[in-house]
N, C-alpha and C. Protein backbone atom coordinates (compact mmCIF):
# COMPACT_ATOMS: atom_id res chain seq x y z
N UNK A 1 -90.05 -46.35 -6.58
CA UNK A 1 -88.96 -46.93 -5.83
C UNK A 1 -87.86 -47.36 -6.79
N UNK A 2 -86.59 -47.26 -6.47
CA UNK A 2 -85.79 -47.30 -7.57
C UNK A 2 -85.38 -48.73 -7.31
N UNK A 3 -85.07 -49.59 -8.52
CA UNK A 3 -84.30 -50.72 -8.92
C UNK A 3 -83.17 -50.64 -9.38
N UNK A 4 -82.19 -51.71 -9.08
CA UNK A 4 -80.91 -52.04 -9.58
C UNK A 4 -80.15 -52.88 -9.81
N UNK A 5 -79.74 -53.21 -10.67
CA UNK A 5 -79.52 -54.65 -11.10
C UNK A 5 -77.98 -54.48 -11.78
N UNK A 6 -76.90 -55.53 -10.79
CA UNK A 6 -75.71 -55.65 -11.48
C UNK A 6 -75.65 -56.60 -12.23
N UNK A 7 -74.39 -56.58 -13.02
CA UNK A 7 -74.09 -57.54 -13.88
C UNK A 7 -72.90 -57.76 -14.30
N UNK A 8 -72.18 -58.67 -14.60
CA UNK A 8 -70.88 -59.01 -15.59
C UNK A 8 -70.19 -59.60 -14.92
N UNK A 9 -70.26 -59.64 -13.53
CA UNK A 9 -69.40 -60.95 -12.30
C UNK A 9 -69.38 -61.59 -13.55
N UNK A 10 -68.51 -62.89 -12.44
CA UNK A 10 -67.72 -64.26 -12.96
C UNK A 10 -66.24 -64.44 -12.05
N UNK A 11 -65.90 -65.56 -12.66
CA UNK A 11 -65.10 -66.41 -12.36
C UNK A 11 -63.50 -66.17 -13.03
N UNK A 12 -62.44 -65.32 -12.94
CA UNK A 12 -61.42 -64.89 -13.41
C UNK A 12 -59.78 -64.77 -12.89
N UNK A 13 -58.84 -65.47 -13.73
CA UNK A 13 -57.58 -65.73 -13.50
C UNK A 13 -57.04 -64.24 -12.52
N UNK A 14 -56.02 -64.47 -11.41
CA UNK A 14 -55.35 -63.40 -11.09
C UNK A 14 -54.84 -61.97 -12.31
N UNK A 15 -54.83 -61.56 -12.25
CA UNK A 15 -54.32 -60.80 -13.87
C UNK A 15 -55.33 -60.14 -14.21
N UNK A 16 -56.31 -60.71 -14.57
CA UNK A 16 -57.15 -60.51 -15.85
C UNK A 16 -58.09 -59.41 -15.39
N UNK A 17 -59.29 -59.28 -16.06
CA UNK A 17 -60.33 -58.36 -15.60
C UNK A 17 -61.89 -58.52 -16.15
N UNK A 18 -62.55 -57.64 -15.33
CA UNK A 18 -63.57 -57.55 -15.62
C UNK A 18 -64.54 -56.37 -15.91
N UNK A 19 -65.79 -56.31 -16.41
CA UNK A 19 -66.25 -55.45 -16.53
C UNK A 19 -67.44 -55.49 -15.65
N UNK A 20 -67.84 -54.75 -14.64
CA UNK A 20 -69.72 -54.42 -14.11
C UNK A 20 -70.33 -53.98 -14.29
N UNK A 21 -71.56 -54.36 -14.93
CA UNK A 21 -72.53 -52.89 -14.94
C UNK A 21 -73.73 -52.93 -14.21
N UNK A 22 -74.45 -52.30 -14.07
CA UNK A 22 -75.22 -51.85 -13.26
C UNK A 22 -76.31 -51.04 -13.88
N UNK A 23 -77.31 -51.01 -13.87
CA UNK A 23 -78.63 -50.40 -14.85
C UNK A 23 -79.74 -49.95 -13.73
N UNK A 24 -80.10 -48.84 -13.44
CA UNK A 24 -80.79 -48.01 -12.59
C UNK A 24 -82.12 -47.47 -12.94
N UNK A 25 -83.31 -47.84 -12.28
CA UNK A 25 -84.62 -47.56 -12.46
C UNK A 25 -84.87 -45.70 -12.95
N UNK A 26 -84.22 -45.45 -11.26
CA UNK A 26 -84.74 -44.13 -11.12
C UNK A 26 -84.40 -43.09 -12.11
N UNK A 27 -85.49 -41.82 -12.66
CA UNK A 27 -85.20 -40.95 -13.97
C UNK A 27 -84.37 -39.99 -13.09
N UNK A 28 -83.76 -40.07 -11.55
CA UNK A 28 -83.12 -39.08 -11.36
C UNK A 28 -81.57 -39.14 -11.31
N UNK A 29 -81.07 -40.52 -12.10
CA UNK A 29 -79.98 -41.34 -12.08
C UNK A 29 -79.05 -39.81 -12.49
N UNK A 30 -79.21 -39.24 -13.53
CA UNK A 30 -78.23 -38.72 -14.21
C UNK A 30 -77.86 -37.28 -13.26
N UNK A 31 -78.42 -37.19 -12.02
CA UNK A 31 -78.24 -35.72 -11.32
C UNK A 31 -77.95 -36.39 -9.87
N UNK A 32 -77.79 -37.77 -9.42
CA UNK A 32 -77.69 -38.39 -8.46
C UNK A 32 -75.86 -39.34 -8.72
N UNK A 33 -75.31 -39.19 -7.40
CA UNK A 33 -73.89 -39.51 -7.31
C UNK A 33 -74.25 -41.36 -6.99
N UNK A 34 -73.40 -42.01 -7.58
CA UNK A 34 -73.44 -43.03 -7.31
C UNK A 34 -72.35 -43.75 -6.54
N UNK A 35 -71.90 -44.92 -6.55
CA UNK A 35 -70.73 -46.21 -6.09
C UNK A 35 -71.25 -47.50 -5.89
N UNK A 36 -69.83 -47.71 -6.69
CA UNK A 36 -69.62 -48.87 -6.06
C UNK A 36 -69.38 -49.71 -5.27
N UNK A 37 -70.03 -50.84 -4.41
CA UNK A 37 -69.36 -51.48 -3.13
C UNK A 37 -69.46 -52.69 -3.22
N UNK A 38 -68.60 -53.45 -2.50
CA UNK A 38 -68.28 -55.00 -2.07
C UNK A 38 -68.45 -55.68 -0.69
N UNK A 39 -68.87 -56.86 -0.60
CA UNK A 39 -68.65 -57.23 0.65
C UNK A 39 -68.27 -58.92 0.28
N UNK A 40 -66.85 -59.47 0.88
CA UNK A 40 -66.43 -60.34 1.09
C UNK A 40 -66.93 -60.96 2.34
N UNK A 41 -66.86 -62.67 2.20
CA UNK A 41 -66.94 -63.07 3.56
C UNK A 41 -66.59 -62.88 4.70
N UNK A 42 -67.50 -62.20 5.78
CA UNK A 42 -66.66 -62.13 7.06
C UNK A 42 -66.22 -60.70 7.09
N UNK A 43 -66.43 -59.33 6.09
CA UNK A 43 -66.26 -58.58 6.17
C UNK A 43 -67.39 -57.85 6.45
N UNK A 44 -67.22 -56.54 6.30
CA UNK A 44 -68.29 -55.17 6.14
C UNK A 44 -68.32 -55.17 4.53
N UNK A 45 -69.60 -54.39 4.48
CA UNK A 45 -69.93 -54.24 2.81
C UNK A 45 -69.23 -52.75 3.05
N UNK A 46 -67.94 -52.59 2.05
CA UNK A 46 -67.12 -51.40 1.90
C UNK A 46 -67.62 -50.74 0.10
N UNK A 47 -67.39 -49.20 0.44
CA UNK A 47 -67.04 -48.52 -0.43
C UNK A 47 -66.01 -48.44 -1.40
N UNK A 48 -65.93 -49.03 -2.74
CA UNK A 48 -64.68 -48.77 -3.24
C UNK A 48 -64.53 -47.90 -4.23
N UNK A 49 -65.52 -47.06 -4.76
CA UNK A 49 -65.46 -46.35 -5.99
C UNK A 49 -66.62 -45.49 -6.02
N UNK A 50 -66.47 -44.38 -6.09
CA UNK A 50 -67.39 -43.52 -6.33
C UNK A 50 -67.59 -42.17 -7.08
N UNK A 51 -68.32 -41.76 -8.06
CA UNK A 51 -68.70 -40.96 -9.29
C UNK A 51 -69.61 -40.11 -8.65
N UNK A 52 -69.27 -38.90 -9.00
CA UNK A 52 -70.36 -37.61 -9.21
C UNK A 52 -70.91 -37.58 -10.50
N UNK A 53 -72.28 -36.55 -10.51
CA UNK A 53 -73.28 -37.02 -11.12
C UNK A 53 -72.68 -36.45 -12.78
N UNK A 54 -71.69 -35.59 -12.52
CA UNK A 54 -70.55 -34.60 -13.45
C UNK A 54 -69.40 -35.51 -13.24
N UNK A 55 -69.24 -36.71 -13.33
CA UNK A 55 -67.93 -37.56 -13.91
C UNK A 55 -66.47 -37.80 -12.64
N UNK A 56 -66.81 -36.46 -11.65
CA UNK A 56 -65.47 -36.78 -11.04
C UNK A 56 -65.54 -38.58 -10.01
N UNK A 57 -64.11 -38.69 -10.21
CA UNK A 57 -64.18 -40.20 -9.29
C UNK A 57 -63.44 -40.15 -8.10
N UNK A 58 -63.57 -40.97 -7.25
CA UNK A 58 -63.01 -41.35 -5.88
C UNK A 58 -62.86 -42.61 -5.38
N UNK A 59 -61.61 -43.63 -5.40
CA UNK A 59 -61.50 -44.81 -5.17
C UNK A 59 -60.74 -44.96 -3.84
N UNK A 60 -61.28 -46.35 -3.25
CA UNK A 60 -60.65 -46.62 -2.49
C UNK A 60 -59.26 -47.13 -2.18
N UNK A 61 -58.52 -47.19 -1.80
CA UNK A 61 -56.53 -47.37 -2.16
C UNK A 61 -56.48 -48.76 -2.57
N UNK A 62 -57.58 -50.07 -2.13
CA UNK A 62 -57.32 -51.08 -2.53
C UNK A 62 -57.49 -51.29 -3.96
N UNK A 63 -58.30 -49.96 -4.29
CA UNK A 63 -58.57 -50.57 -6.12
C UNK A 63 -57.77 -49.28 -7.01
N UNK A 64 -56.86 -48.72 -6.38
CA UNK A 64 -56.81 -47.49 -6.79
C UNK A 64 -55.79 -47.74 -7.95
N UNK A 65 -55.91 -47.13 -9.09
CA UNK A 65 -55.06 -47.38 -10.32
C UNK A 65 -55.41 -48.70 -10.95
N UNK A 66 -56.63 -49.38 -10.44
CA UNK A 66 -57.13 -50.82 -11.13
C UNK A 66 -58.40 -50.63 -11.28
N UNK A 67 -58.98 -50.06 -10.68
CA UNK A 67 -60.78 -50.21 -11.51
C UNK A 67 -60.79 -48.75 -11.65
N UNK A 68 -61.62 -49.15 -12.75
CA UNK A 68 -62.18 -47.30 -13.38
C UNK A 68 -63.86 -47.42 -12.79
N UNK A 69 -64.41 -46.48 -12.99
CA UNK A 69 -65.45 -46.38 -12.23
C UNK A 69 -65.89 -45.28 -13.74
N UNK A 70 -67.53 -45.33 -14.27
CA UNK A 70 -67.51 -44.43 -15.39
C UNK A 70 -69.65 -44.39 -15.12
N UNK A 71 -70.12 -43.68 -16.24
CA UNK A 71 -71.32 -43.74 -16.22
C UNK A 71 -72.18 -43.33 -17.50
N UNK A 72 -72.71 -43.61 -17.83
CA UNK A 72 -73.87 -43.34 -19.17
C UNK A 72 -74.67 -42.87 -18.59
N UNK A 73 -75.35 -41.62 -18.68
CA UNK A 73 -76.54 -40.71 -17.97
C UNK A 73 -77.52 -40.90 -18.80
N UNK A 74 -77.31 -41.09 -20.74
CA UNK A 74 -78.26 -41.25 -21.08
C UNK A 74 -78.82 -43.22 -21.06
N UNK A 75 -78.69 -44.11 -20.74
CA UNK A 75 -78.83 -44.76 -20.45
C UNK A 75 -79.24 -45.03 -18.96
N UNK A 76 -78.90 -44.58 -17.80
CA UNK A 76 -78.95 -44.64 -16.92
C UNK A 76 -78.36 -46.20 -16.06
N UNK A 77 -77.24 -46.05 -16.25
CA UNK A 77 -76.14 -47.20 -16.54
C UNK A 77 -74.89 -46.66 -15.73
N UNK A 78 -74.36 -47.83 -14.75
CA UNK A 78 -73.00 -47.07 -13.75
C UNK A 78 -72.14 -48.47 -14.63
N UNK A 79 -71.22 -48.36 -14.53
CA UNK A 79 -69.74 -49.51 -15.01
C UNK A 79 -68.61 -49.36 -13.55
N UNK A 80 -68.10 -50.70 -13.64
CA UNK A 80 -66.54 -50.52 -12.64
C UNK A 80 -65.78 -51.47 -13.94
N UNK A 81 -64.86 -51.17 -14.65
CA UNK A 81 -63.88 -51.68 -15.11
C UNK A 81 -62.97 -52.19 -14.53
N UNK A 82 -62.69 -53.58 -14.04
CA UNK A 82 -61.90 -53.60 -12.92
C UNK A 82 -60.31 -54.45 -13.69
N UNK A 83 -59.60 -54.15 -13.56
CA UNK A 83 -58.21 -54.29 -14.03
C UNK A 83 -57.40 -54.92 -13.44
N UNK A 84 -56.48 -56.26 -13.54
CA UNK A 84 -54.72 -56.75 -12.71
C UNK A 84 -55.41 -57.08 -11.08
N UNK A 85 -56.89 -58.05 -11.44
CA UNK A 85 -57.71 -58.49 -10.14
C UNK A 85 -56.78 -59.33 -9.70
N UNK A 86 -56.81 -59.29 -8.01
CA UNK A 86 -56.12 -59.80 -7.20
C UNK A 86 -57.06 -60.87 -7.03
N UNK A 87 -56.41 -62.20 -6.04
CA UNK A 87 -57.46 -62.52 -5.05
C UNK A 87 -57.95 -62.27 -4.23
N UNK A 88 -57.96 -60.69 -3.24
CA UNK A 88 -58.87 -60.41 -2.44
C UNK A 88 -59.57 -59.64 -3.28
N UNK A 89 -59.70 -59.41 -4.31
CA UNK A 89 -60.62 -58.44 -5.02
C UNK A 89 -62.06 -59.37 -5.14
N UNK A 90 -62.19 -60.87 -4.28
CA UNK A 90 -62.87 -61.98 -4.44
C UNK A 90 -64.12 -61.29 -3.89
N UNK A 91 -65.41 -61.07 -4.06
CA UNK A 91 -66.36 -60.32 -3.19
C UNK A 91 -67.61 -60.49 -4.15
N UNK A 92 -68.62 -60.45 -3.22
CA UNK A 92 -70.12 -59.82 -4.25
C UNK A 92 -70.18 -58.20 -4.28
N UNK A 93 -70.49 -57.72 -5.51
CA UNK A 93 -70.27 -56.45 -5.85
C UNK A 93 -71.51 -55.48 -6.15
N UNK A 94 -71.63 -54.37 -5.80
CA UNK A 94 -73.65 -53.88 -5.36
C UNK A 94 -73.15 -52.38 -5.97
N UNK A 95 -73.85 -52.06 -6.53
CA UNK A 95 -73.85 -50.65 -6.79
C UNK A 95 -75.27 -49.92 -5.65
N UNK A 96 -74.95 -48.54 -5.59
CA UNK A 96 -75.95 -47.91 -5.20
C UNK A 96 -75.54 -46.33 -5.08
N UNK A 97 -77.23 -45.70 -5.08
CA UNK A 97 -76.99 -44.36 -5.39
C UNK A 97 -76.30 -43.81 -4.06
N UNK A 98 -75.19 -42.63 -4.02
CA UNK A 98 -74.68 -42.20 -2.67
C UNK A 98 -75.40 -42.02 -1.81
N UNK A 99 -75.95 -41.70 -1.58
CA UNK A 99 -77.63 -41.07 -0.68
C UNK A 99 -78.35 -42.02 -0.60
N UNK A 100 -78.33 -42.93 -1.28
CA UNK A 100 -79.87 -43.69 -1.07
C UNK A 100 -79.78 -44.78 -0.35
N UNK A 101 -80.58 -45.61 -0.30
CA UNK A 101 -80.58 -46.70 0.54
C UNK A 101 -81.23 -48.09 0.39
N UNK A 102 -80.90 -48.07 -1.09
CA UNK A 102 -81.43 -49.23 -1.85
C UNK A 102 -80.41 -49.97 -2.63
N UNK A 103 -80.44 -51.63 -2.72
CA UNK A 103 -79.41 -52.20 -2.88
C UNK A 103 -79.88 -53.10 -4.35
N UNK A 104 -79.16 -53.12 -4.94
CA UNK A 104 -79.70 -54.22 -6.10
C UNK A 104 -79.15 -56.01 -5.46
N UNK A 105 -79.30 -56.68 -6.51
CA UNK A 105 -79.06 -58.10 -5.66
C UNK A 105 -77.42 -58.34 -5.86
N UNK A 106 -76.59 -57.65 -6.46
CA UNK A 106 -75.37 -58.03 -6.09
C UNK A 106 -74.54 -59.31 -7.32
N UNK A 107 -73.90 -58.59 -8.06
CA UNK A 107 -73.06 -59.50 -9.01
C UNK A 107 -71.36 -60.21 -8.08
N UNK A 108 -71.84 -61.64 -8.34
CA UNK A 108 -70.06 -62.39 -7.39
C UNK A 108 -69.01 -62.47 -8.19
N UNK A 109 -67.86 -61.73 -7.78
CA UNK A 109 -66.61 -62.01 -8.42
C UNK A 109 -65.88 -62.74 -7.85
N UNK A 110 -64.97 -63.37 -8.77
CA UNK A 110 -64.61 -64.97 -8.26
C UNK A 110 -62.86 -64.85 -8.53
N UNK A 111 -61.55 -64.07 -8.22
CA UNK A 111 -60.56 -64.31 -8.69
C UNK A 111 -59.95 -65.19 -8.55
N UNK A 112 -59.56 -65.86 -8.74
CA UNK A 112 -58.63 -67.76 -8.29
C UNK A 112 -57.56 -68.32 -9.84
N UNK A 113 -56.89 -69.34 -9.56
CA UNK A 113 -56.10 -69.54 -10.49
C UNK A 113 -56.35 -70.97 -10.04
């Protein structure tokens, strides 16, 4: 059963940025498409970023030209570089494989001034 565990949330000025990562059980990480998603209070947990298992990306318009989305296959490791965070970029943040249907516990980003 695969595990997943984010990391690198926090607490960060309008402007600034952050980095996420994300570290994946399964040995079939490096042939499996992944993304990133968020869910703010009171919302749906949305899609904002997503990688093929060959590098191409696909973001959603709210993050588009501000988070990079990248991956280490030999590690088995996803990243969102997130860049010029707004305050709605405020959310807990979950990676998971495209297909699958398993959630890790979710790193909170906090933008505020």
């Amino acid at each position: 059963q695969e595990q997943l565990m984010e990391s690198g949330g926090g607490l960060v000025r309008p402007g600034g940025s952050l980095k996420l990562t994300c570290v994946a059980s399964d040995p079939s990480f490096s042939i499996s498409a992944m993304g990133w998603y968020r869910q703010a209070p009171g919302n749906e947990r949305e899609l904002i970023a997503q990688i093929t298992s060959d590098g191409i990306t696909v973001y959603a318009d709210s993050v588009e030209g501000r988070f990079t989305i990248s991956r280490d296959n030999a590690n088995n490791t996803l990243y969102l570089q997130m860049n010029n965070l707004l305050p709605e970029d405020t959310a807990v943040y979950y990676c998971k494989q495209y297909f699958g249907m398993i959630w890790g516990q979710g790193t909170q980003v906090t933008v505020s001034s």
